[in-house]
């Protein structure tokens, strides 16, 4: 008898990471795969990215609308509530044996609450990382405590998950799924990428820029964004550039960031703003870029494997383990400009790859098969790591 695994996804970036695992699970005759789509995937303003899932030949079993027109703290809290209600109903209809979640976004937090109360074991991908400036950092650790099976991307993250009291046999260093994608997704040519964008990427150094809001310190986030845009203007004065911005996520303040970017590109013909490029388009963009700039985790996880240096700005990714191709910068125009110039000098051939060898999907798949239906995932125990004082 097949066991049923429900994988829940709410954003383009998270689906891009899950894709190689989903394709493996779908091909497994001993597993019935259910895909539940929610959050940004269903919102036209963020590109309606559920269509990318369907284009990959994956069947969407449930769609749960959660996003409101507000991205204030109250609006996000209400979206979490809608997510818990809608996902609880969907899980009751589908009755999966396990739920798989990735990352640390608020819609995934809602999914974990619904699954935990329904006593459905949770497998979580990406625990143990640390960051700053967002409540994602707190959500990530909360998800660790609600989950029973953990797939981390590096050994330092595994140590942190163990510190949270998890059983060592249930904490697996699988590496990053992003590397699986890089090894298997065929990249577009520059010409094909330009055709997809309907905008040339070939006239000068190409920059891939993504900036997400700081959900804890929103005013600081907008100041960081303004510093980044000022630095990009100054960089463009000395170099011929083409700049592609991808839109911010649907976090607190995300719509404000996207409005500022829309205004910025409207008067600068060397810039372009897209809601979503899809996995193939985004990986191709990063591959051809002279550098990735902003505060997205893709600059940490993926860019080095594509041969591209990163300038990481501000606090959002601070604390996250990064390869030597990442230049950290304070969110000030002079510092950002200096970091961009430093990134151009990095020898990418000398950079060590720290997030695995591209076999994460296989490691996760086999562990899910091994634990599917096991009672040990439902009856969690806390493992003390230090003596009481």
Tab-separated table of C-alpha atoms in Angstrom:
chain	number	residue	atom	x	y	z
A	1	UNK	CA	0.000	0.000	0.000
A	2	UNK	CA	1.317	3.434	-0.941
A	3	UNK	CA	2.154	6.010	1.692
A	4	UNK	CA	1.008	9.569	1.008
A	5	UNK	CA	3.395	12.511	1.307
A	6	UNK	CA	2.009	16.033	1.113
A	7	UNK	CA	4.498	18.727	0.069
A	8	UNK	CA	3.352	22.293	0.759
A	9	UNK	CA	4.781	25.267	-1.145
A	10	UNK	CA	3.954	28.968	-0.965
A	11	UNK	CA	6.566	30.848	-2.990
A	12	UNK	CA	8.561	30.742	-6.231
A	13	UNK	CA	11.934	30.478	-4.466
A	14	UNK	CA	10.862	27.640	-2.216
A	15	UNK	CA	9.309	25.687	-5.097
A	16	UNK	CA	12.501	26.094	-7.078
A	17	UNK	CA	14.360	24.302	-4.302
A	18	UNK	CA	11.694	21.622	-3.878
A	19	UNK	CA	11.437	20.835	-7.578
A	20	UNK	CA	14.085	18.046	-7.818
A	21	UNK	CA	12.627	16.338	-4.749
A	22	UNK	CA	9.060	16.598	-6.070
A	23	UNK	CA	10.049	15.025	-9.376
A	24	UNK	CA	11.682	12.097	-7.541
A	25	UNK	CA	8.676	11.588	-5.276
A	26	UNK	CA	6.281	11.696	-8.224
A	27	UNK	CA	8.295	8.993	-9.992
A	28	UNK	CA	8.309	6.678	-6.937
A	29	UNK	CA	5.621	3.977	-7.352
A	30	UNK	CA	5.535	3.393	-3.581
A	31	UNK	CA	4.636	7.005	-2.766
A	32	UNK	CA	1.446	8.932	-3.490
A	33	UNK	CA	2.480	12.575	-3.838
A	34	UNK	CA	0.082	15.365	-2.917
A	35	UNK	CA	1.084	18.973	-3.646
A	36	UNK	CA	-0.613	21.788	-1.767
A	37	UNK	CA	-0.067	25.283	-3.165
A	38	UNK	CA	-0.663	28.476	-1.207
A	39	UNK	CA	0.651	31.997	-0.603
A	40	UNK	CA	2.423	33.932	-3.360
A	41	UNK	CA	1.953	31.148	-5.923
A	42	UNK	CA	-1.731	32.056	-6.258
A	43	UNK	CA	-1.311	35.849	-6.415
A	44	UNK	CA	-1.234	37.482	-9.897
A	45	UNK	CA	0.891	40.382	-8.621
A	46	UNK	CA	3.684	37.896	-7.814
A	47	UNK	CA	3.494	36.205	-11.194
A	48	UNK	CA	0.945	33.427	-10.585
A	49	UNK	CA	3.849	31.028	-10.151
A	50	UNK	CA	1.643	27.961	-9.586
A	51	UNK	CA	1.812	27.717	-13.384
A	52	UNK	CA	5.518	26.841	-13.140
A	53	UNK	CA	4.573	23.794	-11.062
A	54	UNK	CA	2.036	22.672	-13.644
A	55	UNK	CA	4.502	23.293	-16.479
A	56	UNK	CA	6.881	20.836	-14.799
A	57	UNK	CA	4.221	18.131	-15.113
A	58	UNK	CA	3.341	18.125	-11.415
A	59	UNK	CA	-0.282	17.885	-10.303
A	60	UNK	CA	-1.558	20.399	-7.757
A	61	UNK	CA	-4.003	18.617	-5.466
A	62	UNK	CA	-5.036	21.539	-3.245
A	63	UNK	CA	-4.953	25.340	-3.540
A	64	UNK	CA	-5.341	27.372	-0.362
A	65	UNK	CA	-5.725	31.137	-0.705
A	66	UNK	CA	-4.131	33.044	2.182
A	67	UNK	CA	-2.744	36.401	0.997
A	68	UNK	CA	-4.604	39.601	1.777
A	69	UNK	CA	-4.103	42.944	0.059
A	70	UNK	CA	-2.305	44.133	3.203
A	71	UNK	CA	1.303	43.294	4.062
A	72	UNK	CA	1.222	45.015	7.464
A	73	UNK	CA	1.910	42.939	10.602
A	74	UNK	CA	-1.859	42.645	11.112
A	75	UNK	CA	-2.348	41.567	7.497
A	76	UNK	CA	0.382	38.919	7.733
A	77	UNK	CA	-1.025	37.635	11.033
A	78	UNK	CA	-4.440	37.284	9.416
A	79	UNK	CA	-2.850	35.489	6.449
A	80	UNK	CA	-1.288	33.007	8.874
A	81	UNK	CA	-4.706	32.449	10.415
A	82	UNK	CA	-6.304	31.886	7.011
A	83	UNK	CA	-3.486	29.491	6.194
A	84	UNK	CA	-4.032	27.414	9.331
A	85	UNK	CA	-7.770	27.165	8.608
A	86	UNK	CA	-7.451	26.404	4.900
A	87	UNK	CA	-4.555	23.980	5.220
A	88	UNK	CA	-6.206	22.162	8.140
A	89	UNK	CA	-9.257	21.543	5.928
A	90	UNK	CA	-7.069	20.403	3.024
A	91	UNK	CA	-5.080	17.980	5.190
A	92	UNK	CA	-8.311	16.558	6.602
A	93	UNK	CA	-9.537	15.909	3.051
A	94	UNK	CA	-6.286	14.357	1.849
A	95	UNK	CA	-5.157	12.476	4.964
A	96	UNK	CA	-1.412	12.315	4.211
A	97	UNK	CA	0.996	10.150	6.198
A	98	UNK	CA	3.647	12.894	6.227
A	99	UNK	CA	3.961	16.594	5.420
A	100	UNK	CA	7.152	18.040	3.905
A	101	UNK	CA	7.950	21.729	4.433
A	102	UNK	CA	10.915	23.853	3.382
A	103	UNK	CA	12.261	27.089	4.770
A	104	UNK	CA	10.908	29.677	7.120
A	105	UNK	CA	8.139	31.753	5.536
A	106	UNK	CA	4.938	32.602	7.387
A	107	UNK	CA	2.659	30.449	5.207
A	108	UNK	CA	4.891	27.453	5.984
A	109	UNK	CA	4.534	28.329	9.683
A	110	UNK	CA	0.758	28.102	9.201
A	111	UNK	CA	1.091	24.737	7.463
A	112	UNK	CA	3.212	23.342	10.287
A	113	UNK	CA	0.645	24.356	12.894
A	114	UNK	CA	-2.141	22.615	10.996
A	115	UNK	CA	-0.111	19.437	10.485
A	116	UNK	CA	1.157	19.310	14.067
A	117	UNK	CA	-2.337	19.554	15.577
A	118	UNK	CA	-3.556	16.896	13.127
A	119	UNK	CA	-0.698	14.654	14.384
A	120	UNK	CA	0.775	14.314	10.908
A	121	UNK	CA	4.576	13.938	11.093
A	122	UNK	CA	6.471	16.886	9.604
A	123	UNK	CA	9.755	16.659	7.682
A	124	UNK	CA	11.437	20.075	7.562
A	125	UNK	CA	14.134	21.133	5.090
A	126	UNK	CA	16.510	23.988	5.879
A	127	UNK	CA	16.495	24.168	9.672
A	128	UNK	CA	19.380	25.352	11.813
A	129	UNK	CA	20.344	28.423	9.805
A	130	UNK	CA	20.512	31.856	11.386
A	131	UNK	CA	19.878	35.364	10.081
A	132	UNK	CA	18.785	38.783	11.286
A	133	UNK	CA	16.301	41.548	10.607
A	134	UNK	CA	13.310	39.253	10.019
A	135	UNK	CA	11.004	37.032	12.027
A	136	UNK	CA	11.923	34.212	9.621
A	137	UNK	CA	14.763	33.436	12.000
A	138	UNK	CA	12.299	32.715	14.815
A	139	UNK	CA	9.871	30.851	12.540
A	140	UNK	CA	12.685	28.570	11.350
A	141	UNK	CA	13.436	27.414	14.907
A	142	UNK	CA	9.717	27.041	15.679
A	143	UNK	CA	9.404	24.764	12.650
A	144	UNK	CA	12.277	22.670	13.980
A	145	UNK	CA	10.361	22.049	17.194
A	146	UNK	CA	7.154	21.150	15.331
A	147	UNK	CA	8.951	18.813	12.926
A	148	UNK	CA	10.257	15.321	13.656
A	149	UNK	CA	12.545	14.741	10.674
A	150	UNK	CA	15.105	17.358	9.672
A	151	UNK	CA	17.192	17.883	6.530
A	152	UNK	CA	19.852	20.557	6.990
A	153	UNK	CA	22.216	22.044	4.417
A	154	UNK	CA	25.502	21.939	6.356
A	155	UNK	CA	27.009	20.516	9.535
A	156	UNK	CA	26.854	23.764	11.545
A	157	UNK	CA	23.091	23.839	10.982
A	158	UNK	CA	22.852	20.218	12.141
A	159	UNK	CA	24.597	21.166	15.386
A	160	UNK	CA	22.054	23.934	16.018
A	161	UNK	CA	19.102	21.615	15.393
A	162	UNK	CA	20.604	19.137	17.858
A	163	UNK	CA	20.946	21.976	20.381
A	164	UNK	CA	17.178	22.439	20.077
A	165	UNK	CA	16.709	18.964	21.514
A	166	UNK	CA	16.166	16.886	18.378
A	167	UNK	CA	17.141	13.228	18.048
A	168	UNK	CA	20.462	12.824	16.175
A	169	UNK	CA	19.197	9.977	13.991
A	170	UNK	CA	16.455	12.294	12.725
A	171	UNK	CA	18.769	15.197	11.764
A	172	UNK	CA	20.395	14.612	8.361
A	173	UNK	CA	22.948	16.808	6.586
A	174	UNK	CA	21.697	16.488	3.011
A	175	UNK	CA	23.271	19.579	1.450
A	176	UNK	CA	21.225	22.123	-0.480
A	177	UNK	CA	18.568	21.203	-3.025
A	178	UNK	CA	19.609	24.289	-4.982
A	179	UNK	CA	22.744	22.439	-6.092
A	180	UNK	CA	20.614	19.596	-7.468
A	181	UNK	CA	18.814	22.134	-9.651
A	182	UNK	CA	22.029	23.674	-10.881
A	183	UNK	CA	23.301	20.239	-11.882
A	184	UNK	CA	20.133	19.255	-13.754
A	185	UNK	CA	18.320	22.351	-15.101
A	186	UNK	CA	19.565	23.295	-18.604
A	187	UNK	CA	20.491	26.961	-18.719
A	188	UNK	CA	19.141	29.330	-21.341
A	189	UNK	CA	21.475	31.032	-23.776
A	190	UNK	CA	21.896	34.784	-23.386
A	191	UNK	CA	19.730	35.232	-26.463
A	192	UNK	CA	16.976	32.995	-25.084
A	193	UNK	CA	17.098	34.785	-21.721
A	194	UNK	CA	16.780	38.149	-23.483
A	195	UNK	CA	13.815	36.810	-25.471
A	196	UNK	CA	12.111	35.610	-22.283
A	197	UNK	CA	12.613	39.013	-20.688
A	198	UNK	CA	11.781	40.868	-23.921
A	199	UNK	CA	14.810	42.968	-22.945
A	200	UNK	CA	18.466	42.595	-23.869
A	201	UNK	CA	20.884	41.356	-21.198
A	202	UNK	CA	23.948	41.683	-23.414
A	203	UNK	CA	24.758	45.404	-23.489
A	204	UNK	CA	27.257	45.695	-20.648
A	205	UNK	CA	27.906	43.929	-17.331
A	206	UNK	CA	24.774	42.137	-16.162
A	207	UNK	CA	23.739	42.508	-12.516
A	208	UNK	CA	21.093	40.306	-10.850
A	209	UNK	CA	19.520	42.235	-7.960
A	210	UNK	CA	17.016	41.043	-5.367
A	211	UNK	CA	16.135	42.939	-2.218
A	212	UNK	CA	13.657	41.622	0.374
A	213	UNK	CA	12.239	43.721	3.229
A	214	UNK	CA	13.340	43.509	6.842
A	215	UNK	CA	10.166	42.383	8.568
A	216	UNK	CA	11.357	43.330	12.073
A	217	UNK	CA	12.981	46.675	11.183
A	218	UNK	CA	10.975	47.915	8.201
A	219	UNK	CA	12.225	51.516	8.339
A	220	UNK	CA	15.801	50.224	8.319
A	221	UNK	CA	14.906	48.030	5.358
A	222	UNK	CA	13.768	50.947	3.229
A	223	UNK	CA	16.919	52.867	4.191
A	224	UNK	CA	18.969	49.839	3.074
A	225	UNK	CA	17.089	49.715	-0.226
A	226	UNK	CA	17.690	53.423	-0.865
A	227	UNK	CA	21.396	52.941	-0.143
A	228	UNK	CA	21.489	50.039	-2.613
A	229	UNK	CA	19.773	52.050	-5.353
A	230	UNK	CA	22.148	54.971	-4.786
A	231	UNK	CA	25.137	52.623	-5.079
A	232	UNK	CA	23.745	51.112	-8.299
A	233	UNK	CA	23.378	54.589	-9.802
A	234	UNK	CA	26.968	55.382	-8.937
A	235	UNK	CA	28.207	52.045	-10.301
A	236	UNK	CA	26.353	52.700	-13.567
A	237	UNK	CA	28.211	56.020	-13.931
A	238	UNK	CA	31.528	54.174	-14.291
A	239	UNK	CA	30.504	50.925	-16.020
A	240	UNK	CA	28.127	49.950	-18.791
A	241	UNK	CA	25.553	47.792	-16.978
A	242	UNK	CA	22.258	45.987	-17.463
A	243	UNK	CA	20.408	45.449	-14.188
A	244	UNK	CA	17.613	42.911	-13.715
A	245	UNK	CA	15.627	43.231	-10.487
A	246	UNK	CA	13.384	40.448	-9.224
A	247	UNK	CA	10.466	41.480	-7.034
A	248	UNK	CA	10.457	41.133	-3.253
A	249	UNK	CA	8.451	38.476	-1.431
A	250	UNK	CA	5.019	39.034	0.112
A	251	UNK	CA	6.479	39.832	3.535
A	252	UNK	CA	5.740	42.844	5.714
A	253	UNK	CA	6.773	45.808	3.584
A	254	UNK	CA	7.235	43.796	0.398
A	255	UNK	CA	4.751	45.848	-1.582
A	256	UNK	CA	6.577	49.022	-0.533
A	257	UNK	CA	9.858	47.593	-1.822
A	258	UNK	CA	8.235	46.617	-5.127
A	259	UNK	CA	6.675	50.059	-5.509
A	260	UNK	CA	10.081	51.689	-4.965
A	261	UNK	CA	11.675	49.371	-7.533
A	262	UNK	CA	8.904	50.064	-10.051
A	263	UNK	CA	9.510	53.785	-9.687
A	264	UNK	CA	13.287	53.352	-9.942
A	265	UNK	CA	13.291	51.332	-13.181
A	266	UNK	CA	10.723	53.603	-14.846
A	267	UNK	CA	13.350	56.296	-15.439
A	268	UNK	CA	16.399	54.105	-16.080
A	269	UNK	CA	16.443	52.270	-19.425
A	270	UNK	CA	19.377	50.077	-18.353
A	271	UNK	CA	17.184	48.465	-15.641
A	272	UNK	CA	14.374	45.899	-15.766
A	273	UNK	CA	11.978	44.544	-13.099
A	274	UNK	CA	10.346	41.096	-13.248
A	275	UNK	CA	7.892	39.398	-10.833
A	276	UNK	CA	9.369	35.953	-11.481
A	277	UNK	CA	11.687	34.299	-14.007
A	278	UNK	CA	11.013	30.702	-13.058
A	279	UNK	CA	13.804	28.394	-11.948
A	280	UNK	CA	15.449	28.027	-15.352
A	281	UNK	CA	15.277	31.736	-16.095
A	282	UNK	CA	16.590	32.790	-12.699
A	283	UNK	CA	19.491	30.328	-12.685
A	284	UNK	CA	20.389	31.481	-16.199
A	285	UNK	CA	20.297	35.123	-15.097
A	286	UNK	CA	22.640	34.424	-12.179
A	287	UNK	CA	24.989	32.398	-14.382
A	288	UNK	CA	25.446	35.221	-16.901
A	289	UNK	CA	25.557	37.977	-14.270
A	290	UNK	CA	28.799	39.687	-13.353
A	291	UNK	CA	27.501	39.536	-9.787
A	292	UNK	CA	24.419	39.013	-7.624
A	293	UNK	CA	23.578	42.023	-5.442
A	294	UNK	CA	21.056	42.374	-2.614
A	295	UNK	CA	19.997	40.335	0.400
A	296	UNK	CA	18.529	37.138	-1.041
A	297	UNK	CA	19.667	33.718	0.166
A	298	UNK	CA	20.144	32.727	-3.495
A	299	UNK	CA	23.358	34.743	-3.448
A	300	UNK	CA	24.550	32.549	-0.594
A	301	UNK	CA	23.332	29.131	-1.765
A	302	UNK	CA	23.294	29.175	-5.555
A	303	UNK	CA	25.450	31.910	-7.057
A	304	UNK	CA	28.833	30.327	-6.309
A	305	UNK	CA	27.832	27.062	-8.015
A	306	UNK	CA	26.931	29.111	-11.101
A	307	UNK	CA	30.317	30.816	-11.110
A	308	UNK	CA	29.024	34.197	-9.914
A	309	UNK	CA	30.166	36.333	-6.944
A	310	UNK	CA	27.687	37.964	-4.571
A	311	UNK	CA	27.473	41.264	-2.731
A	312	UNK	CA	25.305	40.627	0.339
A	313	UNK	CA	23.896	43.812	1.830
A	314	UNK	CA	22.768	44.560	5.359
A	315	UNK	CA	21.575	42.207	8.071
A	316	UNK	CA	19.048	39.825	6.477
A	317	UNK	CA	21.584	37.060	5.682
A	318	UNK	CA	24.047	37.857	8.455
A	319	UNK	CA	25.054	34.697	10.296
A	320	UNK	CA	24.201	32.430	7.366
A	321	UNK	CA	27.175	30.303	6.335
A	322	UNK	CA	28.572	31.678	3.067
A	323	UNK	CA	31.286	30.704	0.570
A	324	UNK	CA	34.282	32.962	-0.106
A	325	UNK	CA	32.521	34.327	-3.202
A	326	UNK	CA	30.211	36.385	-0.962
A	327	UNK	CA	31.318	39.904	-0.072
A	328	UNK	CA	29.405	41.230	2.941
A	329	UNK	CA	28.592	44.941	2.938
A	330	UNK	CA	27.081	47.456	5.306
A	331	UNK	CA	23.970	49.106	3.869
A	332	UNK	CA	25.708	52.342	2.925
A	333	UNK	CA	26.358	53.549	-0.642
A	334	UNK	CA	30.142	53.824	-0.275
A	335	UNK	CA	30.411	50.391	1.333
A	336	UNK	CA	28.165	48.762	-1.282
A	337	UNK	CA	30.119	50.319	-4.138
A	338	UNK	CA	33.415	49.140	-2.631
A	339	UNK	CA	31.994	45.631	-2.184
A	340	UNK	CA	30.837	45.539	-5.805
A	341	UNK	CA	34.299	46.484	-6.996
A	342	UNK	CA	35.808	43.813	-4.713
A	343	UNK	CA	33.408	41.174	-6.053
A	344	UNK	CA	34.655	41.799	-9.586
A	345	UNK	CA	38.150	40.713	-8.498
A	346	UNK	CA	37.159	37.359	-6.960
A	347	UNK	CA	38.696	34.274	-8.549
A	348	UNK	CA	35.670	31.973	-8.693
A	349	UNK	CA	37.880	29.007	-9.594
A	350	UNK	CA	39.398	29.179	-6.098
A	351	UNK	CA	36.090	29.235	-4.196
A	352	UNK	CA	35.181	26.114	-2.189
A	353	UNK	CA	31.596	24.916	-2.585
A	354	UNK	CA	30.093	24.367	0.887
A	355	UNK	CA	26.506	23.257	0.256
A	356	UNK	CA	26.979	19.737	-1.014
A	357	UNK	CA	27.457	17.969	-4.310
A	358	UNK	CA	23.986	18.021	-5.828
A	359	UNK	CA	22.551	14.808	-4.380
A	360	UNK	CA	20.312	16.300	-1.688
A	361	UNK	CA	17.061	15.171	-3.343
A	362	UNK	CA	18.197	11.556	-3.315
A	363	UNK	CA	19.250	11.691	0.341
A	364	UNK	CA	15.942	13.262	1.360
A	365	UNK	CA	13.887	10.888	-0.789
A	366	UNK	CA	15.459	7.782	0.739
A	367	UNK	CA	15.025	9.083	4.290
A	368	UNK	CA	11.378	9.932	3.657
A	369	UNK	CA	10.790	6.388	2.368
A	370	UNK	CA	12.552	4.928	5.391
A	371	UNK	CA	10.506	6.873	7.933
A	372	UNK	CA	7.139	6.973	6.172
A	373	UNK	CA	4.494	5.549	8.498
A	374	UNK	CA	6.839	5.249	11.467
A	375	UNK	CA	5.372	5.957	14.902
A	376	UNK	CA	8.711	7.293	16.121
A	377	UNK	CA	8.091	10.554	14.227
A	378	UNK	CA	4.789	11.211	15.994
A	379	UNK	CA	5.969	10.615	19.555
A	380	UNK	CA	8.638	13.314	19.867
A	381	UNK	CA	11.019	13.404	22.793
A	382	UNK	CA	13.389	16.194	23.854
A	383	UNK	CA	17.067	15.253	23.959
A	384	UNK	CA	18.993	17.293	26.535
A	385	UNK	CA	22.416	18.463	25.331
A	386	UNK	CA	23.663	20.201	28.495
A	387	UNK	CA	23.539	19.409	32.185
A	388	UNK	CA	21.038	21.398	34.244
A	389	UNK	CA	22.575	24.109	36.461
